[in-house]
mmCIF file of C-alpha atoms in Angstrom:
data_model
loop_
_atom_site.group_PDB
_atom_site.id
_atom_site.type_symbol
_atom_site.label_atom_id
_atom_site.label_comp_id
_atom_site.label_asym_id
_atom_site.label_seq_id
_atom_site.Cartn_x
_atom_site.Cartn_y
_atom_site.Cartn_z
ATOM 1 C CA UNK A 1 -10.586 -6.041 3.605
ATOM 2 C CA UNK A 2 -11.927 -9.433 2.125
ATOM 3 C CA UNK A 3 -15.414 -8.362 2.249
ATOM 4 C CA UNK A 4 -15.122 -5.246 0.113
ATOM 5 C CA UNK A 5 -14.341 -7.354 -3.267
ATOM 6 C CA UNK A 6 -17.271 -9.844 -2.237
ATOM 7 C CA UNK A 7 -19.840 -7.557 -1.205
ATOM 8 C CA UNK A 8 -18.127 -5.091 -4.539
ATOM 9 C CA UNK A 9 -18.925 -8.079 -6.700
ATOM 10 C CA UNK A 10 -22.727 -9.129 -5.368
ATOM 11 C CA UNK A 11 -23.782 -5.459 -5.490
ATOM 12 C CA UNK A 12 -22.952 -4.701 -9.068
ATOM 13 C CA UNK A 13 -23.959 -8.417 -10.105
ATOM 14 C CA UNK A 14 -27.577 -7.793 -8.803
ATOM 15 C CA UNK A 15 -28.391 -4.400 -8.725
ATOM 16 C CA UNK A 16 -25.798 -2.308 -10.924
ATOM 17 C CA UNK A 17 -25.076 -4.197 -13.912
ATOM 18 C CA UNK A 18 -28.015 -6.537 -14.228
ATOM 19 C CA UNK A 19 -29.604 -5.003 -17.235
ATOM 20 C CA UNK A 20 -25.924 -5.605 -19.050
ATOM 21 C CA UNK A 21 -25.312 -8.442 -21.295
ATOM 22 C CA UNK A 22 -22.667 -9.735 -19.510
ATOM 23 C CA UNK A 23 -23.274 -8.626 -15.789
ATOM 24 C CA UNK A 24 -20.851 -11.667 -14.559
ATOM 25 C CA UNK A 25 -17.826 -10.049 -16.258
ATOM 26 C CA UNK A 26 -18.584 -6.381 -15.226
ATOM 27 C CA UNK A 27 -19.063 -7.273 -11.367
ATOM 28 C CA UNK A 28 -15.232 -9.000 -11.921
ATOM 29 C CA UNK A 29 -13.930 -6.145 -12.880
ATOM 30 C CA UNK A 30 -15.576 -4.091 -10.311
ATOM 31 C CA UNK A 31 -14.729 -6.303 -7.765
ATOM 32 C CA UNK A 32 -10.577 -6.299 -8.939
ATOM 33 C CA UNK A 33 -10.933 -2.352 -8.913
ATOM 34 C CA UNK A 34 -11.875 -2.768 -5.509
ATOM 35 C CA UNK A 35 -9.255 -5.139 -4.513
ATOM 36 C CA UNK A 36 -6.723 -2.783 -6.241
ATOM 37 C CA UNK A 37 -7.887 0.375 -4.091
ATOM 38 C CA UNK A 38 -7.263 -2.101 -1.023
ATOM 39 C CA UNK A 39 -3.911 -2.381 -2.269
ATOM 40 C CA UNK A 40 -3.091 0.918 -3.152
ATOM 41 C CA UNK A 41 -4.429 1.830 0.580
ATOM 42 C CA UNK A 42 -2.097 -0.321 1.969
ATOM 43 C CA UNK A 43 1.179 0.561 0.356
ATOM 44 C CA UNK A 44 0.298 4.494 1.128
ATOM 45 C CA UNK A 45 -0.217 3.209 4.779
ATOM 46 C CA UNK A 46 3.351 1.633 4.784
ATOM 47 C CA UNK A 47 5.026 4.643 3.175
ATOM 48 C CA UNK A 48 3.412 7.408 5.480
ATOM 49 C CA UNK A 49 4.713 5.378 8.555
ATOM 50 C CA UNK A 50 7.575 6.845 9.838
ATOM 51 C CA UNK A 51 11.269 5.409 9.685
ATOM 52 C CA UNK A 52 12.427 3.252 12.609
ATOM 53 C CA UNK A 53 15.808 5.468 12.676
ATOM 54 C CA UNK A 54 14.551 8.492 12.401
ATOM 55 C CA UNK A 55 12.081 7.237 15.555
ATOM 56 C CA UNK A 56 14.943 5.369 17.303
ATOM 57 C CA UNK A 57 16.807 8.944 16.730
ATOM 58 C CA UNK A 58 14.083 11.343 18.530
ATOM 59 C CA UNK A 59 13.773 9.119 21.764
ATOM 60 C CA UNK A 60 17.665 9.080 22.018
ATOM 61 C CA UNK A 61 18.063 12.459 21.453
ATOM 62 C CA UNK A 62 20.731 12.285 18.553
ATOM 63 C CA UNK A 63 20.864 14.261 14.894
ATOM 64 C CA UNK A 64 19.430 12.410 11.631
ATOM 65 C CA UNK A 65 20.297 14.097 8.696
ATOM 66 C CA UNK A 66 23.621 15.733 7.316
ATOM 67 C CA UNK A 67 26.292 15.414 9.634
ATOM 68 C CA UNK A 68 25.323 11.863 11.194
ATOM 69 C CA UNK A 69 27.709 9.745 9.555
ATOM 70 C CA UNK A 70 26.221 8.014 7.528
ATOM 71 C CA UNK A 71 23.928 6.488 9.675
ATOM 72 C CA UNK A 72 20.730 7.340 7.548
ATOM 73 C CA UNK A 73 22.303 6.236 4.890
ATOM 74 C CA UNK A 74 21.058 2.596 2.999
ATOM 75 C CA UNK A 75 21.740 -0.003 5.054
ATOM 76 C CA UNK A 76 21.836 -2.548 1.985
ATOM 77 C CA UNK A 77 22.372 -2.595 -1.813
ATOM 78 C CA UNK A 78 24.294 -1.522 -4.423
ATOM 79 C CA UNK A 79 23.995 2.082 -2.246
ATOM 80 C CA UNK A 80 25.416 0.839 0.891
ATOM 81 C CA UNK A 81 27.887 3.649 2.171
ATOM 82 C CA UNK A 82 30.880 2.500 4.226
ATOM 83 C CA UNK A 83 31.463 4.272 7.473
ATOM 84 C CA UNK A 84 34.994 3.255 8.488
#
């Protein structure tokens, strides 16, 4: 992940933008696009991983959804549901 900015940056400062009048600035801005992409890679890779309750639930066998008390509920927050 930290070479794809660097080698991002060096290959539009020498090759892609070198005719520009400003090739410095371009390969920047290429080089935070690419750094952004990382990013945005990342945080779909946390959200597509699956819940540790709903994993915790299949190996023990037990219901997550509807009629589970509660228990998938938010754990924390202003959305916390009591379960007494």
């Amino acid at each position: 992940m930290l070479t794809i900015p660097v080698i991002t940056f060096y290959v539009c400062f020498y090759f892609i933008f070198s005719n520009k009048s400003e090739p410095l600035a371009w390969s920047g801005f290429a080089a935070v696009g690419a750094v952004n992409v990382i990013i945005a890679a990342y945080v779909y890779s946390a959200f597509s991983e699956p819940d540790e309750v709903e994993v915790d639930a299949k190996r023990a066998g037990t219901v997550v959804g509807k009629f589970d008390n509660d228990a998938s509920g938010p754990r924390v927050g202003s959305f916390k549901q009591r379960t007494d």
